[in-house]
Short mmCIF file of C-alpha atoms and ligand atoms in Angstrom, two decimals:
data_model
loop_
_atom_site.label_atom_id
_atom_site.label_comp_id
_atom_site.label_asym_id
_atom_site.label_seq_id
_atom_site.Cartn_x
_atom_site.Cartn_y
_atom_site.Cartn_z
CA UNK T 1 -35.02 -16.83 48.60
CA UNK T 2 -31.96 -18.89 48.01
CA UNK T 3 -31.05 -16.98 44.93
CA UNK T 4 -31.42 -13.65 46.67
CA UNK T 5 -29.07 -14.82 49.35
CA UNK T 6 -26.50 -15.86 46.84
CA UNK T 7 -26.57 -12.68 44.81
CA UNK T 8 -25.13 -10.37 47.47
CA UNK T 9 -22.46 -12.95 48.29
CA UNK T 10 -21.55 -13.13 44.66
CA UNK T 11 -21.26 -9.36 44.45
CA UNK T 12 -19.18 -9.04 47.56
CA UNK T 13 -16.94 -11.75 46.20
CA UNK T 14 -16.58 -9.80 42.97
CA UNK T 15 -15.69 -6.72 44.95
CA UNK T 16 -13.02 -8.58 46.86
CA UNK T 17 -11.53 -9.86 43.63
CA UNK T 18 -11.67 -6.37 42.20
CA UNK T 19 -9.95 -4.93 45.23
CA UNK T 20 -7.23 -7.53 45.15
CA UNK T 21 -6.60 -6.79 41.49
CA UNK T 22 -6.64 -3.05 41.99
CA UNK T 23 -4.23 -3.25 44.89
CA UNK T 24 -1.96 -5.58 43.09
CA UNK T 25 -1.75 -3.59 39.90
CA UNK T 26 -2.27 -0.01 40.99
CA UNK T 27 -0.82 0.12 44.46
CA UNK T 28 -2.80 1.57 47.34
CA UNK T 29 -4.16 5.05 46.70
CA UNK T 30 -2.10 6.74 49.37
CA UNK T 31 -1.68 10.00 47.46
CA UNK T 32 1.90 10.03 48.61
CA UNK T 33 4.90 11.44 46.81
CA UNK T 34 6.18 8.07 45.72
CA UNK T 35 3.21 6.87 43.70
CA UNK T 36 4.69 7.65 40.29
CA UNK T 37 8.31 7.65 41.35
CA UNK T 38 10.84 5.20 40.03
CA UNK T 39 14.31 4.05 40.96
CA UNK T 40 16.09 1.27 39.11
CA UNK T 41 19.37 -0.47 38.39
CA UNK T 42 20.99 -1.02 35.03
CA UNK T 43 24.14 -2.68 33.77
CA UNK T 44 26.29 -0.38 31.68
CA UNK T 45 27.26 -1.73 28.25
CA UNK T 46 30.57 0.13 28.38
CA UNK T 47 33.51 -2.21 28.30
CA UNK T 48 37.26 -1.62 28.18
CA UNK T 49 40.27 -3.65 29.20
CA UNK T 50 39.70 -2.43 32.77
CA UNK T 51 35.95 -2.12 33.09
CA UNK T 52 32.85 -4.24 32.49
CA UNK T 53 29.26 -4.40 33.80
CA UNK T 54 29.37 -1.20 35.85
CA UNK T 55 26.20 -0.83 37.95
CA UNK T 56 24.31 2.40 37.34
CA UNK T 57 21.35 3.80 39.24
CA UNK T 58 18.62 5.78 37.49
CA UNK T 59 15.64 7.56 38.95
CA UNK T 60 12.57 9.53 38.05
CA UNK T 61 10.93 11.29 40.97
CA UNK T 62 9.18 14.60 40.42
CA UNK T 63 8.69 15.14 44.15
CA UNK T 64 12.16 14.27 45.37
CA UNK T 65 13.29 16.28 48.36
CA UNK T 66 16.61 17.62 49.52
CA UNK T 67 17.95 15.09 52.00
CA UNK T 68 16.55 12.06 50.17
CA UNK T 69 19.09 9.30 49.63
CA UNK T 70 19.36 6.42 47.18
CA UNK T 71 21.29 3.38 48.39
CA UNK T 72 22.57 0.23 46.71
CA UNK T 73 22.70 -3.10 48.56
CA UNK T 74 23.80 -6.64 47.85
CA UNK T 75 20.61 -8.07 49.34
CA UNK T 76 17.14 -7.05 50.52
CA UNK T 77 17.46 -3.61 52.10
CA UNK T 78 16.57 -4.55 55.66
CA UNK T 79 17.55 -2.56 58.70
CA UNK T 80 20.73 -4.48 59.39
CA UNK T 81 22.25 -4.35 55.92
CA UNK T 82 24.82 -1.68 55.08
CA UNK T 83 24.62 -0.19 51.59
CA UNK T 84 27.60 -0.62 49.28
CA UNK T 85 26.95 2.74 47.65
CA UNK T 86 24.81 5.82 48.31
CA UNK T 87 23.97 8.95 46.39
CA UNK T 88 21.92 12.08 46.94
CA UNK T 89 19.60 12.80 44.01
CA UNK T 90 19.99 16.40 42.90
CA UNK T 91 17.37 16.50 40.15
CA UNK T 92 13.94 14.94 39.51
CA UNK T 93 15.51 12.45 37.13
CA UNK T 94 19.02 11.30 36.54
CA UNK T 95 21.50 8.49 36.24
CA UNK T 96 24.62 7.84 38.26
CA UNK T 97 27.51 5.48 37.71
CA UNK T 98 28.58 3.67 40.85
CA UNK T 99 32.04 2.51 39.83
CA UNK T 100 31.02 -0.96 41.05
CA UNK T 101 31.12 -4.02 38.86
CA UNK T 102 28.17 -6.40 38.82
CA UNK T 103 28.94 -10.09 39.28
CA UNK T 104 28.81 -12.10 36.07
CA UNK T 105 25.70 -14.28 35.91
CA UNK T 106 25.81 -16.97 33.21
CA UNK T 107 22.51 -17.74 31.49
CA UNK T 108 22.65 -21.25 32.96
CA UNK T 109 22.27 -19.66 36.42
CA UNK T 110 19.03 -17.89 35.48
CA UNK T 111 15.92 -19.76 36.55
CA UNK T 112 12.36 -19.69 35.28
CA UNK T 113 11.21 -18.11 38.51
CA UNK T 114 11.23 -14.34 38.82
CA UNK T 115 14.29 -13.45 40.88
CA UNK T 116 16.41 -10.55 42.07
CA UNK T 117 19.99 -10.93 40.91
CA UNK T 118 21.91 -9.91 44.01
CA UNK T 119 21.61 -6.11 43.74
CA UNK T 120 18.83 -4.06 45.34
CA UNK T 121 18.27 -0.33 45.41
CA UNK T 122 16.25 1.71 47.89
CA UNK T 123 14.99 5.28 48.11
CA UNK T 124 15.33 6.55 51.67
CA UNK T 125 13.64 9.55 53.23
CA UNK T 126 14.38 10.36 56.83
CA UNK T 127 16.29 7.07 57.12
CA UNK T 128 13.18 5.14 56.17
CA UNK T 129 13.06 2.91 53.10
CA UNK T 130 10.22 4.29 50.95
CA UNK T 131 10.68 2.43 47.70
CA UNK T 132 12.82 -0.47 46.52
CA UNK T 133 13.73 -2.22 43.32
CA UNK T 134 16.26 -4.82 42.23
CA UNK T 135 18.08 -6.09 39.21
CA UNK T 136 15.58 -8.75 38.24
CA UNK T 137 14.37 -11.32 35.80
CA UNK T 138 10.78 -11.38 34.50
CA UNK T 139 10.24 -14.80 32.93
CA UNK T 140 6.43 -14.74 33.31
CA UNK T 141 5.38 -11.09 33.27
CA UNK T 142 2.92 -11.52 30.41
CA UNK T 143 1.06 -14.62 31.57
CA UNK T 144 1.02 -13.30 35.13
CA UNK T 145 -1.00 -10.34 33.81
CA UNK T 146 -3.39 -12.41 31.77
CA UNK T 147 -6.37 -10.77 33.49
CA UNK T 148 -5.45 -7.34 32.16
CA UNK T 149 -3.66 -8.18 28.90
CA UNK T 150 -5.65 -11.18 27.66
CA UNK T 151 -8.22 -9.22 25.69
CA UNK T 152 -5.60 -7.23 23.75
CA UNK T 153 -3.85 -7.95 20.44
CA UNK T 154 -0.03 -7.75 20.39
CA UNK T 155 -0.25 -4.32 18.77
CA UNK T 156 -1.83 -2.92 21.93
CA UNK T 157 0.68 -4.32 24.40
CA UNK T 158 3.83 -2.45 25.40
CA UNK T 159 6.49 -5.03 24.49
CA UNK T 160 10.16 -4.78 25.33
CA UNK T 161 12.27 -5.76 22.34
CA UNK T 162 15.89 -5.97 21.29
CA UNK T 163 17.47 -4.66 18.10
CA UNK T 164 19.53 -7.32 16.31
CA UNK T 165 18.73 -9.69 19.15
CA UNK T 166 21.18 -12.43 18.28
CA UNK T 167 24.15 -10.16 17.63
CA UNK T 168 25.47 -10.81 21.11
CA UNK T 169 28.82 -11.56 22.63
CA UNK T 170 29.23 -12.61 26.23
CA UNK T 171 32.27 -11.46 28.19
CA UNK T 172 33.06 -12.72 31.66
CA UNK T 173 36.12 -10.52 32.14
CA UNK T 174 36.81 -6.96 31.01
CA UNK T 175 38.22 -6.89 27.51
CA UNK T 176 38.73 -4.42 24.72
CA UNK T 177 36.77 -4.86 21.51
CA UNK T 178 38.18 -4.85 18.01
CA UNK T 179 36.89 -2.51 15.32
CA UNK T 180 34.33 -4.94 13.95
CA UNK T 181 32.91 -5.85 17.35
CA UNK T 182 32.46 -2.19 18.20
CA UNK T 183 29.98 -1.81 15.35
CA UNK T 184 28.48 -5.28 15.16
CA UNK T 185 27.72 -6.42 18.71
CA UNK T 186 24.38 -5.09 19.94
CA UNK T 187 23.67 -7.22 23.04
CA UNK T 188 25.73 -8.59 25.93
CA UNK T 189 23.47 -11.49 26.92
CA UNK T 190 22.20 -14.33 24.76
CA UNK T 191 18.64 -14.61 23.46
CA UNK T 192 17.48 -16.98 26.21
CA UNK T 193 18.69 -14.54 28.88
CA UNK T 194 16.96 -11.65 27.08
CA UNK T 195 13.70 -13.60 27.17
CA UNK T 196 14.14 -14.47 30.86
CA UNK T 197 14.85 -10.80 31.63
CA UNK T 198 11.52 -9.96 29.93
CA UNK T 199 12.11 -9.28 26.21
CA UNK T 200 9.27 -10.58 24.02
CA UNK T 201 10.22 -9.20 20.60
CA UNK T 202 13.24 -10.62 18.74
CA UNK T 203 14.71 -8.96 15.64
CA UNK T 204 16.54 -11.64 13.65
CA UNK T 205 18.68 -11.33 10.51
CA UNK T 206 19.72 -14.40 8.56
CA UNK T 207 22.79 -15.38 6.59
CA UNK T 208 22.91 -18.37 4.22
CA UNK T 209 26.28 -20.13 3.81
CA UNK T 210 25.59 -23.17 1.63
CA UNK T 211 29.20 -24.28 1.30
CA UNK T 212 30.00 -24.56 4.98
CA UNK T 213 29.11 -27.05 7.70
CA UNK T 214 26.61 -24.73 9.24
CA UNK T 215 24.32 -23.35 6.58
CA UNK T 216 22.09 -20.91 8.51
CA UNK T 217 23.55 -18.17 10.65
CA UNK T 218 22.25 -15.15 12.44
CA UNK T 219 24.02 -12.15 10.98
CA UNK T 220 24.52 -8.50 11.61
CA UNK T 221 25.04 -7.16 8.11
CA UNK T 222 27.78 -9.13 6.40
CA UNK T 223 29.03 -10.65 9.66
CA UNK T 224 27.81 -14.06 10.79
CA UNK T 225 27.44 -14.12 14.56
CA UNK T 226 25.79 -17.28 15.93
CA UNK T 227 24.42 -20.43 14.24
CA UNK T 228 20.65 -20.06 13.77
CA UNK T 229 20.22 -23.47 15.39
CA UNK T 230 21.56 -22.16 18.70
CA UNK T 231 19.08 -19.28 18.72
CA UNK T 232 16.16 -21.53 17.80
CA UNK T 233 17.09 -23.88 20.66
CA UNK T 234 17.18 -20.98 23.12
CA UNK T 235 13.75 -19.75 22.02
CA UNK T 236 12.29 -23.26 22.30
CA UNK T 237 13.74 -23.70 25.79
CA UNK T 238 12.03 -20.50 26.87
CA UNK T 239 8.70 -21.46 25.28
CA UNK T 240 8.87 -24.90 26.93
CA UNK T 241 9.39 -23.41 30.38
CA UNK T 242 6.91 -20.52 30.29
CA UNK T 243 3.54 -19.53 28.94
CA UNK T 244 4.85 -16.32 27.37
CA UNK T 245 4.18 -15.21 23.78
CA UNK T 246 7.26 -14.43 21.67
CA UNK T 247 7.62 -12.71 18.29
CA UNK T 248 10.52 -14.13 16.27
CA UNK T 249 10.78 -11.56 13.50
CA UNK T 250 12.99 -12.37 10.51
CA UNK T 251 13.82 -8.87 9.35
CA UNK T 252 16.75 -9.05 6.96
CA UNK T 253 18.55 -11.49 4.68
CA UNK T 254 21.95 -9.84 4.31
CA UNK T 255 24.01 -12.78 3.00
CA UNK T 256 23.38 -15.64 0.59
CA UNK T 257 19.74 -15.11 -0.36
CA UNK T 258 20.30 -13.43 -3.71
CA UNK T 259 17.46 -12.22 -5.88
CA UNK T 260 15.48 -15.36 -6.45
CA UNK T 261 13.26 -16.93 -3.85
CA UNK T 262 14.69 -20.45 -3.80
CA UNK T 263 16.78 -19.89 -0.69
CA UNK T 264 13.77 -18.44 1.09
CA UNK T 265 11.83 -21.65 0.47
CA UNK T 266 14.70 -23.64 1.97
CA UNK T 267 14.86 -21.35 4.95
CA UNK T 268 11.13 -21.50 5.65
CA UNK T 269 11.34 -25.30 5.44
CA UNK T 270 14.14 -25.17 8.02
CA UNK T 271 12.09 -22.93 10.32
CA UNK T 272 9.00 -25.13 9.97
CA UNK T 273 10.97 -28.22 10.83
CA UNK T 274 12.78 -26.62 13.77
CA UNK T 275 9.76 -24.87 15.21
CA UNK T 276 7.26 -27.66 14.51
CA UNK T 277 4.64 -27.64 17.25
CA UNK T 278 5.59 -24.12 18.40
CA UNK T 279 4.42 -21.61 15.81
CA UNK T 280 0.95 -20.16 15.52
CA UNK T 281 -0.55 -20.42 12.01
CA UNK T 282 -0.92 -17.12 10.17
CA UNK T 283 -4.66 -17.67 9.75
CA UNK T 284 -5.01 -16.52 13.36
CA UNK T 285 -3.80 -13.10 12.24
CA UNK T 286 -2.29 -10.17 14.08
CA UNK T 287 -5.70 -9.09 15.36
CA UNK T 288 -5.86 -12.18 17.62
CA UNK T 289 -5.94 -11.39 21.30
CA UNK T 290 -3.43 -12.81 23.73
CA UNK T 291 -6.20 -15.02 25.12
CA UNK T 292 -6.85 -16.46 21.66
CA UNK T 293 -3.15 -17.13 21.24
CA UNK T 294 -2.96 -18.80 24.65
CA UNK T 295 -5.98 -20.97 23.88
CA UNK T 296 -4.26 -22.20 20.71
CA UNK T 297 -1.39 -23.62 22.77
CA UNK T 298 1.10 -22.12 20.27
CA UNK T 299 3.02 -19.15 21.60
CA UNK T 300 5.51 -18.35 18.85
CA UNK T 301 4.76 -15.90 16.03
CA UNK T 302 7.28 -15.96 13.19
CA UNK T 303 7.36 -12.68 11.25
CA UNK T 304 9.01 -12.66 7.82
CA UNK T 305 10.11 -9.63 5.85
CA UNK T 306 9.50 -10.93 2.33
CA UNK T 307 5.94 -10.55 1.20
CA UNK T 308 6.17 -12.88 -1.77
CA UNK T 309 7.15 -15.69 0.58
CA UNK T 310 4.76 -14.86 3.39
CA UNK T 311 1.85 -15.33 0.99
CA UNK T 312 2.84 -18.92 0.29
CA UNK T 313 3.14 -20.30 3.81
CA UNK T 314 0.83 -20.63 6.76
CA UNK T 315 3.80 -20.73 9.17
CA UNK T 316 5.09 -17.18 8.66
CA UNK T 317 3.39 -13.85 9.21
CA UNK T 318 3.78 -10.36 7.75
CA UNK T 319 6.67 -8.89 9.75
CA UNK T 320 6.46 -6.19 12.40
CA UNK T 321 6.82 -2.65 11.01
CA UNK T 322 10.26 -1.35 11.95
CA UNK T 323 10.21 2.38 12.61
CA UNK T 324 13.73 3.66 12.01
CA UNK T 325 14.69 7.28 12.44
CA UNK T 326 18.19 6.93 10.95
CA UNK T 327 19.24 9.61 13.37
CA UNK T 328 22.66 10.52 14.71
CA UNK T 329 21.85 12.64 17.74
CA UNK T 330 19.76 12.18 20.83
CA UNK T 331 17.64 15.22 19.99
CA UNK T 332 16.81 13.75 16.58
CA UNK T 333 16.03 10.41 18.19
CA UNK T 334 13.58 12.20 20.48
CA UNK T 335 11.95 13.91 17.49
CA UNK T 336 11.69 10.65 15.57
CA UNK T 337 10.12 8.75 18.48
CA UNK T 338 7.86 11.66 19.28
CA UNK T 339 6.62 11.71 15.70
CA UNK T 340 5.90 7.98 15.46
CA UNK T 341 4.23 7.80 18.86
CA UNK T 342 2.08 10.84 18.11
CA UNK T 343 1.11 9.50 14.68
CA UNK T 344 0.16 6.15 16.18
CA UNK T 345 -2.57 7.81 18.24
CA UNK T 346 -5.07 8.00 15.42
CA UNK T 347 -4.23 4.59 14.00
CA UNK T 348 -5.48 1.15 14.85
CA UNK T 349 -3.30 -1.16 12.80
CA UNK T 350 -3.25 -4.75 13.92
CA UNK T 351 0.32 -5.38 12.71
CA UNK T 352 2.60 -4.41 15.60
CA UNK T 353 5.19 -1.70 15.08
CA UNK T 354 8.60 -1.47 16.65
CA UNK T 355 10.08 1.86 17.65
CA UNK T 356 13.77 1.43 16.85
CA UNK T 357 15.24 3.38 19.70
CA UNK T 358 18.88 3.64 18.72
CA UNK T 359 21.24 5.92 16.85
CA UNK T 360 22.44 4.97 13.36
CA UNK T 361 26.00 6.01 12.57
CA UNK T 362 26.89 6.80 8.96
CA UNK T 363 30.08 5.51 7.31
CA UNK T 364 32.10 8.55 8.27
CA UNK T 365 30.89 8.35 11.86
CA UNK T 366 32.29 4.84 11.96
CA UNK T 367 35.56 5.61 10.22
CA UNK T 368 36.16 8.65 12.41
CA UNK T 369 34.58 7.03 15.48
CA UNK T 370 32.46 10.15 15.91
CA UNK T 371 29.54 8.60 17.82
CA UNK T 372 31.56 5.91 19.56
CA UNK T 373 30.80 2.20 19.49
CA UNK T 374 27.30 0.69 19.67
CA UNK T 375 27.96 0.26 23.40
CA UNK T 376 28.70 3.95 23.79
CA UNK T 377 25.63 4.94 21.78
CA UNK T 378 23.42 2.66 23.89
CA UNK T 379 24.89 4.13 27.07
CA UNK T 380 24.11 7.62 25.75
CA UNK T 381 20.49 7.04 24.74
CA UNK T 382 19.00 4.12 26.70
CA UNK T 383 18.11 5.95 29.89
CA UNK T 384 16.65 8.87 27.99
CA UNK T 385 14.57 6.43 25.95
CA UNK T 386 13.44 4.77 29.19
CA UNK T 387 12.49 8.08 30.79
CA UNK T 388 10.64 9.23 27.66
CA UNK T 389 8.62 6.01 27.56
CA UNK T 390 7.92 6.45 31.26
CA UNK T 391 6.66 9.99 31.02
CA UNK T 392 5.63 10.90 27.46
CA UNK T 393 4.69 7.95 25.30
CA UNK T 394 3.65 5.38 27.91
CA UNK T 395 0.09 5.26 26.61
CA UNK T 396 0.91 4.64 22.93
CA UNK T 397 4.04 2.47 23.15
CA UNK T 398 3.90 -0.87 21.33
CA UNK T 399 7.26 -2.62 20.74
CA UNK T 400 10.32 -0.64 21.78
CA UNK T 401 13.57 -2.23 20.59
CA UNK T 402 16.88 -1.26 22.15
CA UNK T 403 20.53 -2.25 22.04
CA UNK T 404 22.11 -3.72 25.22
CA UNK T 405 18.74 -4.17 26.87
CA UNK T 406 20.10 -4.42 30.44
CA UNK T 407 21.38 -0.85 30.13
CA UNK T 408 17.82 0.38 29.68
CA UNK T 409 14.86 0.23 32.02
CA UNK T 410 12.52 -0.56 29.15
CA UNK T 411 11.43 -3.94 30.55
CA UNK T 412 10.25 -2.62 33.90
CA UNK T 413 8.77 0.43 32.20
CA UNK T 414 6.76 -1.76 29.81
CA UNK T 415 5.47 -4.00 32.60
CA UNK T 416 4.53 -1.06 34.80
CA UNK T 417 2.66 0.77 32.03
CA UNK T 418 0.91 -2.33 30.75
CA UNK T 419 -0.62 -2.49 34.22
CA UNK T 420 -1.50 1.18 34.46
CA UNK T 421 -2.79 1.42 30.91
CA UNK T 422 -5.17 -1.46 31.41
CA UNK T 423 -6.35 -1.12 34.96
CA UNK T 424 -7.40 2.54 34.82
CA UNK T 425 -4.97 3.72 37.42
C1 NAG U 501 19.18 12.56 28.67
O1 NAG U 501 19.23 12.17 30.04
C2 NAG U 501 20.17 12.88 30.81
C3 NAG U 501 20.22 12.25 32.20
O2 NAG U 501 18.96 12.21 32.79
C4 NAG U 501 19.79 14.34 30.85
O3 NAG U 501 20.72 15.09 31.58
C5 NAG U 501 19.71 14.87 29.42
O4 NAG U 501 19.21 16.20 29.41
C6 NAG U 501 18.77 14.01 28.56
N1 NAG U 501 18.85 14.45 27.18
C7 NAG U 501 17.76 14.71 26.46
C8 NAG U 501 17.98 15.15 25.06
O5 NAG U 501 16.61 14.56 26.89
C1 NAG U 502 26.03 -20.09 39.27
O1 NAG U 502 25.73 -21.42 39.64
C2 NAG U 502 26.81 -22.15 40.16
C3 NAG U 502 26.37 -23.59 40.36
O2 NAG U 502 25.14 -23.65 41.02
C4 NAG U 502 27.27 -21.48 41.45
O3 NAG U 502 28.38 -22.16 41.98
C5 NAG U 502 27.66 -20.03 41.17
O4 NAG U 502 27.98 -19.36 42.38
C6 NAG U 502 26.52 -19.30 40.48
N1 NAG U 502 26.98 -17.98 40.09
C7 NAG U 502 26.26 -16.88 40.32
C8 NAG U 502 26.87 -15.61 39.89
O5 NAG U 502 25.17 -16.89 40.84
C1 NAG U 503 11.88 13.89 58.95
O1 NAG U 503 12.41 13.98 60.24
C2 NAG U 503 12.40 15.30 60.76
C3 NAG U 503 13.14 15.30 62.09
O2 NAG U 503 12.83 14.17 62.84
C4 NAG U 503 10.97 15.77 60.89
O3 NAG U 503 10.93 17.10 61.38
C5 NAG U 503 10.30 15.73 59.54
O4 NAG U 503 8.95 16.04 59.62
C6 NAG U 503 10.44 14.33 58.94
N1 NAG U 503 9.96 14.38 57.58
C7 NAG U 503 9.13 13.48 57.07
C8 NAG U 503 8.76 13.66 55.66
O5 NAG U 503 8.69 12.56 57.75
#
């Protein structure tokens, strides 16, 4: 008798939980025009002596209507607040520069609580706000979705990543870049900020300078950018403050490693000492689910692109597969990404792969400045990459690594599709 009474209660409780989850992750099934629509804010990477951090608005809305308006605000779009900028969308998807400069936010002002950073955007129809978004941080997106992501390995999660993650330079004021910076700097916020914004895949290249005070640097090619110690500290700060899983992928050794493996042994010793207590042992393997990783209490995976070394240590893992197109045009980038995403359909590799979603200039492109700086190239491709991963490859995407991550919408796209992919919406 008692048991029978409990059973229905248990089931109705399950149904409530299910409903809450469905509503939270899928949105109510209203069948309205806005269900798959998107509007978002990005920060342009373009910088000159007069301009920096221009706010741009991008949208994707198949059922937009003439008369719809998109408006930008400096706070929650409530009835009293006047927008600082408005535009009328004239196509189902697009991007518009606003001419407005976003306030500089130092990393020290970012918190470990999800927050909107001043700017909000709204889609209005008939003077009614139908959809909103904001420039935001996502310090806990992964652990917040434990219920839907926990049973997956990293290779089945859509992970926002950065290319050459530590090749950053932070400008407060507008400035012009020199020739080297134009082709070396790939990010405009530091690694800690990238992680707080939502990036979970870091692409790291190392330089070894044995005859200087600071021996280990993060490089981009032959250029040393930031001491490795600074990057390691940023990653540890993030791991201390969150329950997120981070891939720290050592992908290249452009300076000071030479042919023999001795320097690698020194470097692994350095990593083991610095990341003691943080890294997950390789014996767990790439097939481990997020839940398994969380249960271990270790949330850092160190990838290492030198097989002979990986075999010798329990601390470092086979690196993520970088999928480069070496392409110079946006059409070729589309073809490259289309090919790798289509090919991935039939595969079930447990090692994650990273779609490298950027153009690669050749030497003459650089000398003749044919494709523009890395900033210009990111500005040209990042919204297309975002839209493609929102509408074509959302079901296969694994890691997608971009330059100047705030000028893409790849973080919100990844979060949104991780939900839809895994809650049958
Ligand atoms: C890239 O995006 C822009 C803006 O939405 C669009 O006009 C252009 O056609 C896209 N290019 C490609 C190759 O998809
Ligand atoms: C950053 O924090 C400082 C100190 O709390 C504050 O004065 C400043 O206004 C903040 N800047 C931004 C852009 O939020
Ligand atoms: C918008 O307002 C007009 C005039 O009040 C009305 O005729 C129309 O049906 C409204 N459209 C929607 C989608 O509510």
